[in-house]
Amino acid sequence: MGRYLLRRLLESAVTLVLASLVVFLGVRALPGDPARTLAGEESDPATVEAIRHEYGLDRPLPVQYATYIRKAVSGDLGRSPRTGIPVADSIRHALPVTLQLATFAIVIAVTIGILAGVVASVRRRTPAEWGANAVSLLGLSVPNFWFGQMVILFLAIAYPIFPASGFVSVFENPVESLRHLLLPALVLGSALAAVIMRQTRSAMLDALTADYVRTARAKGLGGAQVIFGHALRNSLIVVVTIVGLQLGALISGAVVTEQVFVLPGFGKLTIDAVFTRDYPMIQGVALVTATAYIAINLLVDLLYSVIDPRIRVGGAVI
Amino acid sequence: MPTTKAILKSSTALAALAVIVAGCSPVSSPSTTQSSGTDARTAKNGGTLRVALAAEPDKLDPTLARTLVGRTVFNAICEKLYDVDSKLTVVPQLAAALPEFSADGMTVTIKLRTGIKFADGTTMDATAVKTSLDRHRSLAGSARASELSSVADVAVTDPATVSIKLKVPFTPLTAVLADRSGMILSPAALKTSGDANFATSPVCVGPFKFASRIAQDRIEVVKDANYYDAAKVHLDGITYKIIADAATRLNNLRSGDVEVLDAVAATDVETLRSDPNLSLITSESLGYQGLTLNLGNVDGVGKAPKQLSAPYAGPVATDKRVRQAFEMSLDRAAINQVVFRGQFSPACGPISPASPFSSEAAQACAKHDPAAAKALLATAGVATPVKVSMVIGNTPDARRLGEAIQAQVKEGGFDLQLQPVEFAASLAQTDAGKFQIFQIGWSGRVDPDGNIANFVRSGGSQNICGYANPDVDSLIDQARKTPDVAARRDLYGQVITKLHDDAPLIYLYRQKNLTGVSSKIVGVNVYGDGLLRFGSAGFAA
């Protein structure tokens, strides 16, 4: 186990270095000069040159990269040349917003998706199933930015129940946090809810015709007990797998949702950094994202063996 | 459903009628220079105003700041030696009077108000002014250095007087000191935070003082008890929220999540006007939008013009008659109607009709006449259609504008290819001279020098046209030495006449500053400089 962990950590470090290199070169391949963009309206060649020098953009790429990595390793992600605010501070503010939004979206998606899936499978060929199918189709086909604008128009402007924008942390004020996050989480979770609904329905239909369900019914168990205690329980494995697979898509979807609801999250930070050619910010965001993905993957691989001891890691049973 | 072409045609007809009625030239002046949120209601004390900004300000350090949107935030926290009033006349703010220029124009004496304190409680005096002006002039990466390049030395005469020695006479200095170059920073705060960190905790004189900032999200300022006019400030504070998308900004104003909306999109004006809980403040912008033509920018901005080579060479660069024909093909009124729903004003020059420096010559305009444009091309001996490309932004508005221009110049004998490019990339591309025509604008400055010199003077810092005309240079230099407004007005009129003849830039339209305000708020003022002024604003009593 120790050797396996060491190997995985080394692999992770190499992956991180490669990821940072790709991002470093990628942002520099974008058309547009960050120094010129920073110079803004009142640019003149001397100022642009001074900015380029100040941020080391006039130095050779390997030197720039080495400086960046050296500082990053010591925890210094640099400052945004545009606002002068440390990149790490911006990420520290933005990350919890996206995490809370994504978590809330998953809760909503799972709740709606499972309930609709169960209803659609149990009430087959009834208006309930058709309704659930229609909602699922809508969830999959309606783009987030349009759905977001619509819920704002109805639930924030026509009937001002929810705020149209802003963020309150759940740790500061849970009620206000719920009010601010409900609409964006609903919008972000809509597509995931649709996928979960369809998979739950399909898995439930299989389960409801399975032998063990027939046996359970024959033993005299009530409808609810059969559905929730047996059929649904076995169908949930699919749901858990989907939620895991869709997590990345959810974070990407947050980019659009955060723009529509003006949530100061990771997605908004990334988009704005790209448009302003804020190299340190783009690199910082990418590095943190890559680290998170690698860490989660490693954790999941390790958890497999904890959950199911039959799964071996590193060629040996733990 | 009417096609774009049909709309364009009918709008063209309407616009042509309007032009005939208006008598074509010059462009009509606006009836007022500003429209503010003046209201019979009074403001009560208290409350935090929420303002939606269209973009994120850059560094909140007057020496280093470069964005237009940042000036709006500075307006609440950093007062200047001079300001403009509703008529765009420069008036003293932290200075006690307008500056006194010596007879030879080489020395400027500025008297300061006394008893004024910075937000940190320290005193604003001549030493603070010298510290600030020296920092603006010399700090590495200063965005103010070029504005203050005419200044040779700043000296403290007494605690309430500074004397500025100039390298050359430069009368636009007064207007320069009515912008960020005139903002005075607390020397004590500069010492505490250091140059690198001043932007994260700026300290100046203002009705409000900086409280906090979260990148890409919000900037918070609170009422400053040390402010000399604190008794007149009603609000407890202001939260500036950054909302880039126009539709989202409007939604937030309509839902009551913000009370003031900066930069209303022209296409949203009708929606805003139809809402009884909202009002619209409009004022003429000092800036312009137009077309910059590449005449000889080969080696990059600021370098001596040369002859262009493929693919950027062509008769547009070499023959002014071709450029004049291009301008004659354009129907500015139709562009305003079709692209901006008539919300903006056609413009033919760099000076706003609202400016005290405006004149008949400054507002003269080439008549829209596609047939004459074709005849001029024939005289020039060029084969039609003349192929030419234009770099435009990749926003929906920029594309609509590009398509309208494309359709119009086709009638005048041009085959215009549009090149939509993302904004940051377009700046780098056109600075390097890799373009034929570029659709770009300028936010505008109070003094005409700021709207003309850098763009058309030989070697000007923003002269991406590669344009050089010794007569234009000479007239601009004369205007810089002349303190008399009427004489300067005449000189700028002559500059613009020459620019119309050479056509290195084709001015198209002047945006309006459109500000949406909730009916709960009174006392918001927006002048021609487009800055939101909240010093006397408040929630209606």
PDB file of N, CA, C and O in Angstrom, chain A residues 4-43:
ATOM      1  N   TYR A   4       2.434   1.695  -3.348  1.00  0.00           N
ATOM      2  CA  TYR A   4       1.383   2.106  -4.301  1.00  0.00           C
ATOM      3  C   TYR A   4       1.086   3.601  -4.142  1.00  0.00           C
ATOM      4  O   TYR A   4       1.023   4.351  -5.112  1.00  0.00           O
ATOM      5  N   LEU A   5       0.949   4.007  -2.886  1.00  0.00           N
ATOM      6  CA  LEU A   5       0.633   5.424  -2.603  1.00  0.00           C
ATOM      7  C   LEU A   5       1.747   6.335  -3.109  1.00  0.00           C
ATOM      8  O   LEU A   5       1.485   7.368  -3.735  1.00  0.00           O
ATOM      9  N   LEU A   6       2.979   5.906  -2.873  1.00  0.00           N
ATOM     10  CA  LEU A   6       4.123   6.696  -3.310  1.00  0.00           C
ATOM     11  C   LEU A   6       4.133   6.835  -4.829  1.00  0.00           C
ATOM     12  O   LEU A   6       4.358   7.915  -5.383  1.00  0.00           O
ATOM     13  N   ARG A   7       3.847   5.694  -5.491  1.00  0.00           N
ATOM     14  CA  ARG A   7       3.826   5.726  -6.956  1.00  0.00           C
ATOM     15  C   ARG A   7       2.744   6.670  -7.466  1.00  0.00           C
ATOM     16  O   ARG A   7       2.944   7.464  -8.363  1.00  0.00           O
ATOM     17  N   ARG A   8       1.576   6.567  -6.840  1.00  0.00           N
ATOM     18  CA  ARG A   8       0.462   7.425  -7.279  1.00  0.00           C
ATOM     19  C   ARG A   8       0.771   8.912  -7.030  1.00  0.00           C
ATOM     20  O   ARG A   8       0.439   9.767  -7.823  1.00  0.00           O
ATOM     21  N   LEU A   9       1.422   9.179  -5.914  1.00  0.00           N
ATOM     22  CA  LEU A   9       1.770  10.577  -5.614  1.00  0.00           C
ATOM     23  C   LEU A   9       2.761  11.117  -6.634  1.00  0.00           C
ATOM     24  O   LEU A   9       2.652  12.249  -7.090  1.00  0.00           O
ATOM     25  N   LEU A  10       3.734  10.270  -7.007  1.00  0.00           N
ATOM     26  CA  LEU A  10       4.710  10.693  -8.011  1.00  0.00           C
ATOM     27  C   LEU A  10       4.027  10.932  -9.353  1.00  0.00           C
ATOM     28  O   LEU A  10       4.291  11.920 -10.035  1.00  0.00           O
ATOM     29  N   GLU A  11       3.146  10.016  -9.710  1.00  0.00           N
ATOM     30  CA  GLU A  11       2.390  10.168 -10.965  1.00  0.00           C
ATOM     31  C   GLU A  11       1.600  11.474 -10.943  1.00  0.00           C
ATOM     32  O   GLU A  11       1.537  12.214 -11.923  1.00  0.00           O
ATOM     33  N   SER A  12       0.989  11.749  -9.791  1.00  0.00           N
ATOM     34  CA  SER A  12       0.185  12.960  -9.651  1.00  0.00           C
ATOM     35  C   SER A  12       1.047  14.202  -9.833  1.00  0.00           C
ATOM     36  O   SER A  12       0.641  15.158 -10.491  1.00  0.00           O
ATOM     37  N   ALA A  13       2.247  14.173  -9.268  1.00  0.00           N
ATOM     38  CA  ALA A  13       3.139  15.332  -9.378  1.00  0.00           C
ATOM     39  C   ALA A  13       3.506  15.571 -10.841  1.00  0.00           C
ATOM     40  O   ALA A  13       3.483  16.711 -11.322  1.00  0.00           O
ATOM     41  N   VAL A  14       3.809  14.475 -11.567  1.00  0.00           N
ATOM     42  CA  VAL A  14       4.155  14.606 -12.987  1.00  0.00           C
ATOM     43  C   VAL A  14       2.953  15.165 -13.764  1.00  0.00           C
ATOM     44  O   VAL A  14       3.090  16.069 -14.597  1.00  0.00           O
ATOM     45  N   THR A  15       1.776  14.627 -13.472  1.00  0.00           N
ATOM     46  CA  THR A  15       0.566  15.103 -14.152  1.00  0.00           C
ATOM     47  C   THR A  15       0.373  16.597 -13.904  1.00  0.00           C
ATOM     48  O   THR A  15       0.027  17.352 -14.805  1.00  0.00           O
ATOM     49  N   LEU A  16       0.602  17.007 -12.659  1.00  0.00           N
ATOM     50  CA  LEU A  16       0.424  18.428 -12.317  1.00  0.00           C
ATOM     51  C   LEU A  16       1.392  19.312 -13.089  1.00  0.00           C
ATOM     52  O   LEU A  16       1.008  20.355 -13.609  1.00  0.00           O
ATOM     53  N   VAL A  17       2.631  18.879 -13.153  1.00  0.00           N
ATOM     54  CA  VAL A  17       3.631  19.674 -13.878  1.00  0.00           C
ATOM     55  C   VAL A  17       3.229  19.780 -15.348  1.00  0.00           C
ATOM     56  O   VAL A  17       3.270  20.861 -15.946  1.00  0.00           O
ATOM     57  N   LEU A  18       2.795  18.648 -15.925  1.00  0.00           N
ATOM     58  CA  LEU A  18       2.376  18.667 -17.332  1.00  0.00           C
ATOM     59  C   LEU A  18       1.165  19.586 -17.523  1.00  0.00           C
ATOM     60  O   LEU A  18       1.114  20.375 -18.463  1.00  0.00           O
ATOM     61  N   ALA A  19       0.208  19.470 -16.594  1.00  0.00           N
ATOM     62  CA  ALA A  19      -0.999  20.305 -16.702  1.00  0.00           C
ATOM     63  C   ALA A  19      -0.618  21.783 -16.628  1.00  0.00           C
ATOM     64  O   ALA A  19      -1.106  22.608 -17.411  1.00  0.00           O
ATOM     65  N   SER A  20       0.271  22.116 -15.699  1.00  0.00           N
ATOM     66  CA  SER A  20       0.661  23.521 -15.548  1.00  0.00           C
ATOM     67  C   SER A  20       1.377  24.016 -16.804  1.00  0.00           C
ATOM     68  O   SER A  20       1.202  25.151 -17.226  1.00  0.00           O
ATOM     69  N   LEU A  21       2.167  23.117 -17.425  1.00  0.00           N
ATOM     70  CA  LEU A  21       2.891  23.495 -18.642  1.00  0.00           C
ATOM     71  C   LEU A  21       1.912  23.749 -19.795  1.00  0.00           C
ATOM     72  O   LEU A  21       2.042  24.722 -20.539  1.00  0.00           O
ATOM     73  N   VAL A  22       0.933  22.857 -19.908  1.00  0.00           N
ATOM     74  CA  VAL A  22      -0.054  23.002 -20.989  1.00  0.00           C
ATOM     75  C   VAL A  22      -0.810  24.333 -20.823  1.00  0.00           C
ATOM     76  O   VAL A  22      -0.985  25.093 -21.778  1.00  0.00           O
ATOM     77  N   VAL A  23      -1.220  24.628 -19.582  1.00  0.00           N
ATOM     78  CA  VAL A  23      -1.959  25.871 -19.340  1.00  0.00           C
ATOM     79  C   VAL A  23      -1.052  27.078 -19.586  1.00  0.00           C
ATOM     80  O   VAL A  23      -1.447  28.053 -20.230  1.00  0.00           O
ATOM     81  N   PHE A  24       0.173  26.978 -19.107  1.00  0.00           N
ATOM     82  CA  PHE A  24       1.130  28.077 -19.275  1.00  0.00           C
ATOM     83  C   PHE A  24       1.320  28.416 -20.755  1.00  0.00           C
ATOM     84  O   PHE A  24       1.256  29.569 -21.168  1.00  0.00           O
ATOM     85  N   LEU A  25       1.518  27.361 -21.566  1.00  0.00           N
ATOM     86  CA  LEU A  25       1.727  27.597 -22.996  1.00  0.00           C
ATOM     87  C   LEU A  25       0.411  27.952 -23.684  1.00  0.00           C
ATOM     88  O   LEU A  25       0.375  28.775 -24.593  1.00  0.00           O
ATOM     89  N   GLY A  26      -0.669  27.337 -23.203  1.00  0.00           N
ATOM     90  CA  GLY A  26      -1.985  27.582 -23.813  1.00  0.00           C
ATOM     91  C   GLY A  26      -2.392  29.038 -23.721  1.00  0.00           C
ATOM     92  O   GLY A  26      -2.807  29.645 -24.716  1.00  0.00           O
ATOM     93  N   VAL A  27      -2.248  29.637 -22.535  1.00  0.00           N
ATOM     94  CA  VAL A  27      -2.678  31.038 -22.400  1.00  0.00           C
ATOM     95  C   VAL A  27      -1.791  31.961 -23.243  1.00  0.00           C
ATOM     96  O   VAL A  27      -2.242  32.968 -23.754  1.00  0.00           O
ATOM     97  N   ARG A  28      -0.548  31.558 -23.398  1.00  0.00           N
ATOM     98  CA  ARG A  28       0.345  32.393 -24.210  1.00  0.00           C
ATOM     99  C   ARG A  28       0.086  32.219 -25.702  1.00  0.00           C
ATOM    100  O   ARG A  28       0.514  33.035 -26.513  1.00  0.00           O
ATOM    101  N   ALA A  29      -0.595  31.134 -26.055  1.00  0.00           N
ATOM    102  CA  ALA A  29      -0.927  30.920 -27.468  1.00  0.00           C
ATOM    103  C   ALA A  29      -2.180  31.712 -27.861  1.00  0.00           C
ATOM    104  O   ALA A  29      -2.462  31.878 -29.036  1.00  0.00           O
ATOM    105  N   LEU A  30      -2.911  32.218 -26.863  1.00  0.00           N
ATOM    106  CA  LEU A  30      -4.100  33.020 -27.178  1.00  0.00           C
ATOM    107  C   LEU A  30      -3.688  34.272 -27.926  1.00  0.00           C
ATOM    108  O   LEU A  30      -2.674  34.877 -27.590  1.00  0.00           O
ATOM    109  N   PRO A  31      -4.471  34.660 -28.941  1.00  0.00           N
ATOM    110  CA  PRO A  31      -4.128  35.924 -29.603  1.00  0.00           C
ATOM    111  C   PRO A  31      -4.340  37.081 -28.632  1.00  0.00           C
ATOM    112  O   PRO A  31      -5.167  37.000 -27.721  1.00  0.00           O
ATOM    113  N   GLY A  32      -3.607  38.152 -28.804  1.00  0.00           N
ATOM    114  CA  GLY A  32      -3.759  39.301 -27.902  1.00  0.00           C
ATOM    115  C   GLY A  32      -2.593  39.383 -26.942  1.00  0.00           C
ATOM    116  O   GLY A  32      -2.065  38.369 -26.511  1.00  0.00           O
ATOM    117  N   ASP A  33      -2.202  40.608 -26.635  1.00  0.00           N
ATOM    118  CA  ASP A  33      -1.048  40.861 -25.794  1.00  0.00           C
ATOM    119  C   ASP A  33      -1.540  41.299 -24.418  1.00  0.00           C
ATOM    120  O   ASP A  33      -2.242  42.305 -24.310  1.00  0.00           O
ATOM    121  N   PRO A  34      -1.221  40.534 -23.356  1.00  0.00           N
ATOM    122  CA  PRO A  34      -1.730  40.925 -22.033  1.00  0.00           C
ATOM    123  C   PRO A  34      -1.273  42.323 -21.618  1.00  0.00           C
ATOM    124  O   PRO A  34      -2.017  43.047 -20.973  1.00  0.00           O
ATOM    125  N   ALA A  35      -0.062  42.693 -22.010  1.00  0.00           N
ATOM    126  CA  ALA A  35       0.440  44.028 -21.640  1.00  0.00           C
ATOM    127  C   ALA A  35      -0.395  45.106 -22.326  1.00  0.00           C
ATOM    128  O   ALA A  35      -0.747  46.121 -21.729  1.00  0.00           O
ATOM    129  N   ARG A  36      -0.762  44.867 -23.585  1.00  0.00           N
ATOM    130  CA  ARG A  36      -1.576  45.837 -24.325  1.00  0.00           C
ATOM    131  C   ARG A  36      -2.980  45.905 -23.721  1.00  0.00           C
ATOM    132  O   ARG A  36      -3.564  46.987 -23.590  1.00  0.00           O
ATOM    133  N   THR A  37      -3.504  44.746 -23.344  1.00  0.00           N
ATOM    134  CA  THR A  37      -4.840  44.706 -22.736  1.00  0.00           C
ATOM    135  C   THR A  37      -4.832  45.444 -21.403  1.00  0.00           C
ATOM    136  O   THR A  37      -5.745  46.195 -21.093  1.00  0.00           O
ATOM    137  N   LEU A  38      -3.758  45.231 -20.632  1.00  0.00           N
ATOM    138  CA  LEU A  38      -3.642  45.912 -19.339  1.00  0.00           C
ATOM    139  C   LEU A  38      -3.511  47.419 -19.515  1.00  0.00           C
ATOM    140  O   LEU A  38      -4.008  48.191 -18.704  1.00  0.00           O
ATOM    141  N   ALA A  39      -2.823  47.826 -20.571  1.00  0.00           N
ATOM    142  CA  ALA A  39      -2.597  49.250 -20.791  1.00  0.00           C
ATOM    143  C   ALA A  39      -3.914  49.984 -21.016  1.00  0.00           C
ATOM    144  O   ALA A  39      -4.012  51.178 -20.756  1.00  0.00           O
ATOM    145  N   GLY A  40      -4.923  49.260 -21.483  1.00  0.00           N
ATOM    146  CA  GLY A  40      -6.262  49.835 -21.615  1.00  0.00           C
ATOM    147  C   GLY A  40      -6.319  50.926 -22.655  1.00  0.00           C
ATOM    148  O   GLY A  40      -5.542  50.946 -23.609  1.00  0.00           O
ATOM    149  N   GLU A  41      -7.239  51.869 -22.418  1.00  0.00           N
ATOM    150  CA  GLU A  41      -7.469  52.936 -23.395  1.00  0.00           C
ATOM    151  C   GLU A  41      -6.236  53.796 -23.605  1.00  0.00           C
ATOM    152  O   GLU A  41      -5.892  54.147 -24.723  1.00  0.00           O
ATOM    153  N   GLU A  42      -5.611  54.167 -22.470  1.00  0.00           N
ATOM    154  CA  GLU A  42      -4.517  55.133 -22.582  1.00  0.00           C
ATOM    155  C   GLU A  42      -3.178  54.434 -22.781  1.00  0.00           C
ATOM    156  O   GLU A  42      -2.242  54.621 -22.019  1.00  0.00           O
ATOM    157  N   SER A  43      -3.121  53.624 -23.812  1.00  0.00           N
ATOM    158  CA  SER A  43      -1.882  52.888 -24.015  1.00  0.00           C
ATOM    159  C   SER A  43      -0.931  53.706 -24.876  1.00  0.00           C
ATOM    160  O   SER A  43      -1.348  54.508 -25.677  1.00  0.00           O
TER     161      SER A  43
END
